C-alpha positions as semicolon CSV with decimal commas, in nm:
position;residue;x (nm);y (nm);z (nm)
1;M;0,001;0,004;0,001
2;D;0,174;0,324;-0,117
3;R;-0,087;0,582;-0,058
4;E;-0,347;0,666;0,207
5;P;-0,686;0,490;0,129
6;E;-1,029;0,627;0,160
7;I;-1,288;0,456;0,380
8;K;-1,666;0,449;0,403
9;V;-1,827;0,501;0,745
10;G;-2,194;0,438;0,818
11;I;-2,314;0,723;1,036
12;L;-2,685;0,679;1,088
13;S;-2,981;0,468;0,963
14;A;-3,336;0,620;0,975
15;K;-3,660;0,665;0,779
16;Q;-3,564;1,033;0,747
17;I;-3,221;1,201;0,752
18;R;-3,158;1,568;0,796
19;V;-2,824;1,722;0,695
20;N;-2,701;2,080;0,710
21;L;-2,432;2,146;0,442
22;L;-2,220;2,417;0,593
23;K;-2,030;2,488;0,272
24;P;-2,117;2,426;-0,094
25;Y;-2,131;2,056;-0,195
26;T;-2,158;1,914;-0,547
27;D;-2,438;1,677;-0,647
28;E;-2,269;1,398;-0,838
29;A;-2,587;1,342;-1,058
30;T;-2,641;1,702;-1,169
31;H;-2,305;1,857;-1,095
32;S;-2,492;2,145;-0,933
33;A;-2,391;2,316;-0,607
34;V;-2,596;2,245;-0,292
35;R;-2,584;2,411;0,042
36;G;-2,788;2,446;0,362
37;L;-3,050;2,221;0,520
38;Q;-3,123;1,901;0,322
39;E;-3,394;1,647;0,406
40;F;-3,393;1,284;0,271
41;S;-3,662;1,034;0,315
42;I;-3,736;0,681;0,189
43;T;-4,013;0,619;-0,063
44;P;-4,263;0,327;-0,041
45;D;-4,085;0,153;-0,329
46;G;-3,744;0,195;-0,167
47;H;-3,586;0,507;-0,321
48;V;-3,430;0,815;-0,180
49;A;-3,671;1,111;-0,192
50;W;-3,480;1,440;-0,214
51;Q;-3,566;1,781;-0,357
52;G;-3,885;1,655;-0,507
53;Q;-3,724;1,365;-0,694
54;E;-3,658;1,001;-0,647
55;H;-3,301;0,867;-0,654
56;D;-3,127;0,524;-0,624
57;Y;-2,872;0,707;-0,398
58;V;-2,742;1,064;-0,357
59;L;-2,364;1,140;-0,347
60;L;-2,255;1,485;-0,244
61;T;-1,884;1,582;-0,263
62;P;-1,713;1,886;-0,103
63;G;-1,712;2,187;-0,334
64;E;-1,423;2,356;-0,153
65;A;-1,146;2,265;0,099
66;K;-1,248;2,232;0,462
67;A;-1,615;2,183;0,366
68;S;-1,817;2,017;0,637
69;F;-2,173;1,905;0,709
70;E;-2,391;1,846;1,015
71;V;-2,606;1,538;1,070
72;F;-2,893;1,575;1,317
73;D;-3,013;1,308;1,565
74;V;-2,706;1,079;1,539
75;I;-2,742;0,805;1,796
76;I;-2,433;0,727;2,000
77;G;-2,390;0,429;2,243
78;V;-2,651;0,233;2,053
79;N;-2,825;-0,003;2,304
80;F;-2,565;0,081;2,573
81;H;-2,661;0,255;2,905
82;W;-2,524;0,594;2,780
83;E;-2,726;0,600;2,460
84;R;-2,820;0,942;2,343
85;R;-2,864;1,162;2,037
86;E;-2,632;1,430;1,913
87;T;-2,589;1,672;1,625
88;Q;-2,246;1,587;1,471
89;R;-2,025;1,756;1,213
90;F;-1,824;1,570;0,953
91;S;-1,571;1,646;0,678
92;G;-1,539;1,459;0,345
93;S;-1,819;1,333;0,113
94;L;-2,165;1,195;0,204
95;K;-2,367;0,937;0,036
96;I;-2,734;0,849;0,111
97;I;-2,818;0,496;0,032
98;V;-3,113;0,260;0,087
99;E;-3,070;-0,032;0,325
100;G;-3,385;-0,236;0,383
101;D;-3,669;-0,002;0,486
102;K;-3,434;0,274;0,593
103;L;-3,189;0,524;0,461
104;T;-2,820;0,519;0,562
105;I;-2,589;0,816;0,549
106;V;-2,232;0,712;0,469
107;N;-1,924;0,939;0,523
108;I;-1,643;0,897;0,273
109;L;-1,301;1,028;0,376
110;P;-0,928;0,961;0,406
111;V;-0,812;0,717;0,676
112;E;-0,603;0,976;0,859
113;D;-0,893;1,215;0,878
114;Y;-1,114;0,937;1,016
115;L;-0,850;0,850;1,283
116;M;-0,830;1,211;1,390
117;S;-1,185;1,177;1,509
118;V;-1,167;0,817;1,640
119;I;-0,902;0,876;1,902
120;S;-1,091;1,187;2,017
121;S;-1,424;0,998;2,026
122;E;-1,289;0,682;2,199
123;M;-1,130;0,886;2,466
124;S;-1,055;1,250;2,565
125;A;-0,875;1,456;2,308
126;T;-0,668;1,596;2,593
127;A;-0,521;1,259;2,680
128;A;-0,144;1,216;2,707
129;P;0,046;1,196;2,372
130;E;0,206;0,853;2,418
131;F;-0,132;0,696;2,505
132;L;-0,292;0,867;2,204
133;K;-0,011;0,752;1,979
134;A;-0,058;0,390;2,085
135;H;-0,436;0,419;2,020
136;A;-0,381;0,577;1,680
137;V;-0,167;0,282;1,578
138;I;-0,416;0,016;1,688
139;S;-0,716;0,198;1,547
140;R;-0,541;0,232;1,210
141;S;-0,436;-0,136;1,226
142;W;-0,780;-0,265;1,313
143;L;-0,951;-0,056;1,052
144;L;-0,720;-0,159;0,762
145;A;-0,725;-0,520;0,874
146;Q;-1,104;-0,522;0,867
147;I;-1,111;-0,372;0,518
148;E;-0,865;-0,651;0,400
149;K;-1,083;-0,911;0,574
150;G;-1,390;-0,779;0,397
151;K;-1,226;-0,802;0,058
152;K;-1,127;-1,166;0,130
153;L;-1,480;-1,256;0,240
154;A;-1,620;-1,104;-0,077
155;Q;-1,409;-1,328;-0,303
156;P;-1,618;-1,582;-0,503
157;D;-1,415;-1,872;-0,361
158;A;-1,423;-1,752;0,001
159;A;-1,550;-1,999;0,259
160;E;-1,892;-1,911;0,396
161;Y;-1,859;-1,692;0,708
162;N;-2,119;-1,772;0,976
163;S;-2,123;-1,586;1,301
164;C;-2,415;-1,782;1,458
165;T;-2,485;-2,139;1,535
166;R;-2,818;-2,243;1,685
167;T;-2,978;-2,559;1,799
168;E;-3,278;-2,629;2,027
169;D;-3,053;-2,614;2,336
170;E;-2,773;-2,375;2,237
171;L;-2,716;-2,035;2,076
172;I;-2,369;-1,923;2,003
173;K;-2,328;-1,589;1,832
174;W;-2,069;-1,319;1,804
175;Y;-2,088;-0,971;1,663
176;D;-1,827;-0,810;1,437
177;R;-1,797;-0,559;1,156
178;E;-1,894;-0,822;0,902
179;D;-2,254;-0,719;0,976
180;H;-2,189;-0,415;0,738
181;V;-2,198;-0,482;0,365
182;N;-2,243;-0,139;0,219
183;F;-1,965;0,046;0,402
184;D;-1,643;-0,044;0,579
185;V;-1,728;0,034;0,945
186;C;-2,001;0,198;1,143
187;A;-1,954;0,498;1,363
188;D;-2,044;0,351;1,702
189;D;-1,908;0,107;1,964
190;H;-1,987;-0,195;1,741
191;C;-1,680;-0,089;1,536
192;Q;-1,491;0,220;1,659
193;R;-1,645;0,536;1,796
194;Y;-1,629;0,799;1,521
195;Q;-1,804;1,126;1,584
196;G;-1,664;1,340;1,299
197;I;-1,493;1,661;1,375
198;T;-1,731;1,723;1,664
199;R;-1,458;1,605;1,904
200;Q;-1,137;1,692;1,714
201;S;-1,064;1,954;1,969
202;T;-0,688;1,978;2,045
203;P;-0,366;2,038;1,848
204;T;-0,224;1,717;2,036
205;V;-0,462;1,497;1,838
206;K;-0,338;1,632;1,503
207;T;0,027;1,604;1,611
208;V;-0,027;1,242;1,722
209;I;-0,190;1,146;1,396
210;E;0,089;1,309;1,195
211;A;0,353;1,142;1,408
212;T;0,218;0,796;1,350
213;R;0,092;0,846;0,991
214;G;0,066;0,508;0,818
215;L;0,209;0,319;1,115
216;V;0,041;-0,018;1,195
217;L;0,100;-0,345;1,377
218;T;0,185;-0,651;1,174
219;D;0,234;-1,015;1,267
220;D;0,516;-1,259;1,197
221;N;0,376;-1,309;0,851
222;G;0,367;-0,935;0,779
223;E;-0,014;-0,932;0,787
224;L;-0,207;-0,651;0,950
225;C;-0,289;-0,723;1,314
226;D;-0,651;-0,733;1,417
227;A;-0,575;-0,498;1,693
228;R;-0,867;-0,494;1,936
229;F;-0,924;-0,274;2,236
230;S;-1,171;-0,229;2,529
231;K;-1,210;-0,002;2,826
232;C;-1,086;-0,233;3,108
233;C;-0,958;-0,591;3,095
234;G;-1,023;-0,649;3,459
235;G;-0,670;-0,764;3,524
236;V;-0,591;-1,027;3,258
237;F;-0,623;-1,013;2,879
238;E;-0,887;-1,224;2,696
239;E;-0,803;-1,417;2,377
240;F;-0,960;-1,337;2,043
241;E;-1,125;-1,669;1,991
242;S;-1,323;-1,634;2,315
243;C;-1,524;-1,345;2,174
244;W;-1,529;-1,389;1,798
245;E;-1,458;-1,663;1,537
246;P;-1,251;-1,958;1,644
247;R;-0,918;-1,821;1,522
248;H;-0,611;-1,779;1,730
249;F;-0,372;-1,478;1,704
250;N;-0,037;-1,500;1,867
251;Y;-0,034;-1,130;1,956
252;L;-0,380;-1,156;2,130
253;V;-0,306;-1,380;2,418
254;A;-0,360;-1,398;2,795
255;R;-0,126;-1,183;3,008
256;L;-0,143;-1,013;3,344
257;D;-0,206;-0,642;3,303
258;A;0,091;-0,549;3,518
259;A;0,447;-0,418;3,501
260;K;0,599;-0,770;3,494
261;D;0,483;-1,084;3,321
262;L;0,404;-1,254;3,654
263;E;0,222;-1,572;3,715
264;Y;-0,154;-1,552;3,756
265;P;-0,425;-1,819;3,811
266;D;-0,587;-2,011;3,529
267;L;-0,910;-1,817;3,513
268;R;-1,074;-2,079;3,299
269;D;-1,102;-2,277;3,624
270;E;-1,432;-2,187;3,796
271;A;-1,299;-2,176;4,151
272;K;-1,002;-1,963;4,050
273;A;-1,218;-1,726;3,850
274;T;-1,457;-1,682;4,144
275;E;-1,171;-1,596;4,376
276;W;-1,024;-1,356;4,114
277;I;-1,345;-1,171;4,052
278;M;-1,442;-1,145;4,413
279;T;-1,107;-0,977;4,498
280;R;-0,921;-0,679;4,353
281;P;-0,576;-0,801;4,235
282;E;-0,319;-0,537;4,150
283;A;-0,319;-0,443;3,779
284;F;-0,262;-0,136;3,568
285;C;-0,636;-0,095;3,509
286;N;-0,712;-0,115;3,881
287;T;-0,724;0,254;3,935
288;S;-0,948;0,526;4,066
289;D;-0,715;0,810;3,969
290;A;-0,953;1,078;3,843
291;A;-0,685;1,248;3,625
292;I;-0,600;0,922;3,444
293;L;-0,962;0,821;3,400
294;G;-1,045;1,166;3,262
295;Q;-0,803;1,089;2,980
296;V;-0,978;0,765;2,881
297;L;-1,337;0,840;2,951
298;N;-1,536;1,103;2,764
299;N;-1,808;1,285;2,962
300;Y;-2,076;1,016;2,905
301;D;-1,839;0,738;2,989
302;Q;-1,755;0,902;3,324
303;E;-2,114;0,824;3,425
304;T;-1,966;0,473;3,472
305;T;-1,782;0,474;3,807
306;D;-1,736;0,104;3,894
307;F;-1,571;-0,094;3,616
308;Y;-1,270;-0,286;3,758
309;R;-1,510;-0,470;3,988
310;W;-1,885;-0,416;3,979
311;K;-2,216;-0,566;4,097
312;V;-2,563;-0,594;3,947
313;E;-2,877;-0,718;4,135
314;Y;-3,193;-0,856;3,995
315;S;-3,516;-0,980;4,165
316;Q;-3,657;-1,298;4,018
317;D;-3,936;-1,106;3,832
318;E;-3,676;-0,854;3,694
319;L;-3,446;-1,122;3,562
320;A;-3,710;-1,346;3,405
321;K;-3,877;-1,059;3,230
322;L;-3,536;-0,921;3,115
323;I;-3,418;-1,249;2,974
324;A;-3,752;-1,311;2,799
325;E;-3,742;-0,968;2,635
326;R;-3,382;-0,975;2,539
327;S;-3,370;-1,329;2,403
328;G;-3,726;-1,362;2,276
329;I;-3,753;-1,687;2,460
330;D;-3,984;-1,761;2,761
331;F;-3,768;-1,946;3,006
332;G;-4,030;-1,912;3,278
333;Q;-3,887;-1,837;3,614
334;I;-3,505;-1,849;3,632
335;I;-3,376;-2,130;3,846
336;D;-3,005;-2,083;3,785
337;L;-2,734;-1,921;3,565
338;I;-2,455;-2,187;3,528
339;P;-2,113;-2,108;3,391
340;V;-2,022;-2,358;3,112
341;E;-1,700;-2,224;2,972
342;R;-1,470;-1,935;3,063
343;G;-1,185;-1,762;2,878
344;T;-0,842;-1,657;2,997
345;S;-0,968;-1,341;3,163
346;A;-1,254;-1,531;3,340
347;R;-1,502;-1,395;3,095
348;L;-1,783;-1,633;3,019
349;I;-1,779;-1,783;2,669
350;K;-2,086;-1,995;2,744
351;L;-2,362;-1,963;3,008
352;K;-2,649;-2,206;3,071
353;I;-2,980;-2,038;3,158
354;V;-3,200;-2,284;3,345
355;G;-3,570;-2,190;3,372
356;T;-3,889;-2,359;3,479
357;K;-3,996;-2,375;3,115
358;K;-3,676;-2,382;2,918
359;T;-3,298;-2,458;2,955
360;M;-3,054;-2,318;2,702
361;T;-2,685;-2,242;2,675
362;I;-2,590;-1,900;2,522
363;G;-2,260;-1,739;2,404
364;K;-2,038;-1,575;2,316
365;E;-1,947;-1,292;2,554
366;L;-2,149;-1,014;2,396
367;E;-2,458;-1,229;2,354
368;I;-2,436;-1,308;2,723
369;R;-2,398;-0,933;2,806
370;R;-2,693;-0,842;2,588
371;T;-2,922;-1,103;2,731
372;L;-2,858;-1,016;3,094
373;S;-2,896;-0,635;3,070
374;T;-3,131;-0,377;2,926
375;S;-2,823;-0,249;2,734
376;H;-2,497;-0,446;2,790
377;L;-2,338;-0,580;3,101
378;Y;-1,995;-0,422;3,157
379;S;-1,841;-0,760;3,070
380;S;-1,915;-1,134;3,074
381;A;-1,654;-1,192;3,359
382;F;-1,897;-1,245;3,641
383;V;-2,001;-1,495;3,905
384;V;-2,359;-1,561;4,009
385;E;-2,484;-1,540;4,360
386;R;-2,835;-1,694;4,402
387;G;-3,051;-1,547;4,675
388;E;-3,292;-1,725;4,905
389;T;-3,538;-1,965;4,746
390;D;-3,916;-1,968;4,785
391;A;-4,119;-2,274;4,879
392;A;-4,088;-2,410;4,527
393;G;-3,718;-2,385;4,526
394;V;-3,702;-2,080;4,299
395;P;-3,447;-1,808;4,388
396;T;-3,602;-1,472;4,477
397;K;-3,286;-1,271;4,378
398;F;-2,971;-1,297;4,168
399;T;-2,652;-1,088;4,216
400;L;-2,389;-1,079;3,947
401;H;-2,037;-0,998;4,069
402;G;-1,829;-0,883;3,778
403;A;-1,487;-0,765;3,655
404;G;-1,380;-0,534;3,375
405;W;-1,559;-0,329;3,106
406;G;-1,578;-0,469;2,746
407;H;-1,445;-0,783;2,586
408;G;-1,089;-0,745;2,731
409;V;-0,910;-0,843;2,414
410;G;-0,602;-0,643;2,301
411;L;-0,529;-0,293;2,445
412;C;-0,690;-0,217;2,775
413;Q;-0,757;0,160;2,746
414;I;-0,751;0,236;3,120
415;G;-0,448;0,017;3,174
416;A;-0,268;0,190;2,879
417;A;-0,336;0,528;3,029
418;V;-0,191;0,418;3,358
419;M;0,116;0,276;3,186
420;E;0,174;0,617;3,013
421;S;0,143;0,796;3,354
422;H;0,416;0,554;3,470
423;G;0,653;0,673;3,195
424;Y;0,598;0,405;2,927
425;N;0,613;0,523;2,567
426;F;0,364;0,415;2,294
427;E;0,594;0,141;2,164
428;Q;0,629;-0,014;2,517
429;I;0,250;0,011;2,558
430;L;0,184;-0,170;2,234
431;G;0,439;-0,427;2,317
432;H;0,266;-0,504;2,639
433;Y;-0,078;-0,550;2,496
434;F;0,025;-0,702;2,160
435;P;0,327;-0,920;2,235
436;G;0,523;-1,009;1,928
437;A;0,356;-0,762;1,694
438;K;0,579;-0,535;1,486
439;L;0,549;-0,172;1,398
440;T;0,535;-0,123;1,019
441;T;0,486;0,191;0,808
442;L;0,232;0,121;0,527
443;Y;0,231;0,462;0,348
């Protein structure tokens, strides 16, 4: 790759989309200049209605340098506990396409411009430079690796990719960017947070992107690393195959999130996992330092205060109703939640739900988190405490004691920020979270 590629980012899907063009844009179909408030809606026969006409799609390109546009009612934190709507501003081109019964607005722009927003959206734009450099490298690596993966999956001779297996008694499902077919990545936590130039707010961010331009992580074979990240690993890293397809990467392996590669318990063992989760072992990400957390957590993320170790309580009625609504399955009253398989960070890969009407095993980690919360549990690294039972032997209460925030694979954002505060540079941070990976300049 000898030059910077462009990427397509899905921003919003809705029946109607409102956009404000702050500078002149050019309509690809008519070559005419367009500016100001634009409203798009979907017609009954599946076309884009705009300016009194129907279109298969609409493509608007910047008419001058530094042109930008606003998108109204963008949803951030989709299905998470911090979900909200914002008006966001973007640079680059915009394309309005039809997907099913909705319109989708797609932002087309160079990779480095995209990254300028990502590292300001995923964390504070005022974070320390070495931490931001590390994140710029992994965000670039992940993005370009996903694009390459998409190309391979689109080949006629590619093996069928299936992210879900279901039987009468088991549902195993994972969620990845392959869900998107008409653009490279989405703009929310499902892929990487991208909120346009709304949060590109400091000179530091621009300096960091320029300093790491084209820099990626590669493996022993020279292939781009699938460089994952989450908020807080909870003390030990998880492996890739625990959360997504059954594929092992040598640079995404278990390790204690600490200064030395010390021994730690095998958290795949239930007794050891329980002891680990119910205590607070030392780790980089075991911190309550407000200054460090302020670097990693944007304003809405700071609404989450307990993340290294946390607790959620449900009454029987609350849990039974929640599981029925989230899974679409009537389990009846919930008798037990039984760990079936754990990964290297104690995260559950499989969980058996035992009800009075139905028993079923679910996985992987995000499916478990989605089923047991109105949004998402902080992680699937939890142990279950059953409360007292009624006369029929049905528990009246369940308490989940948990560890970490997110899937725990790859870079732990809070741990990396702590490392930076201890004097580690971005290369050392990357070496800790992606052992064996190499820094390579692509363009």
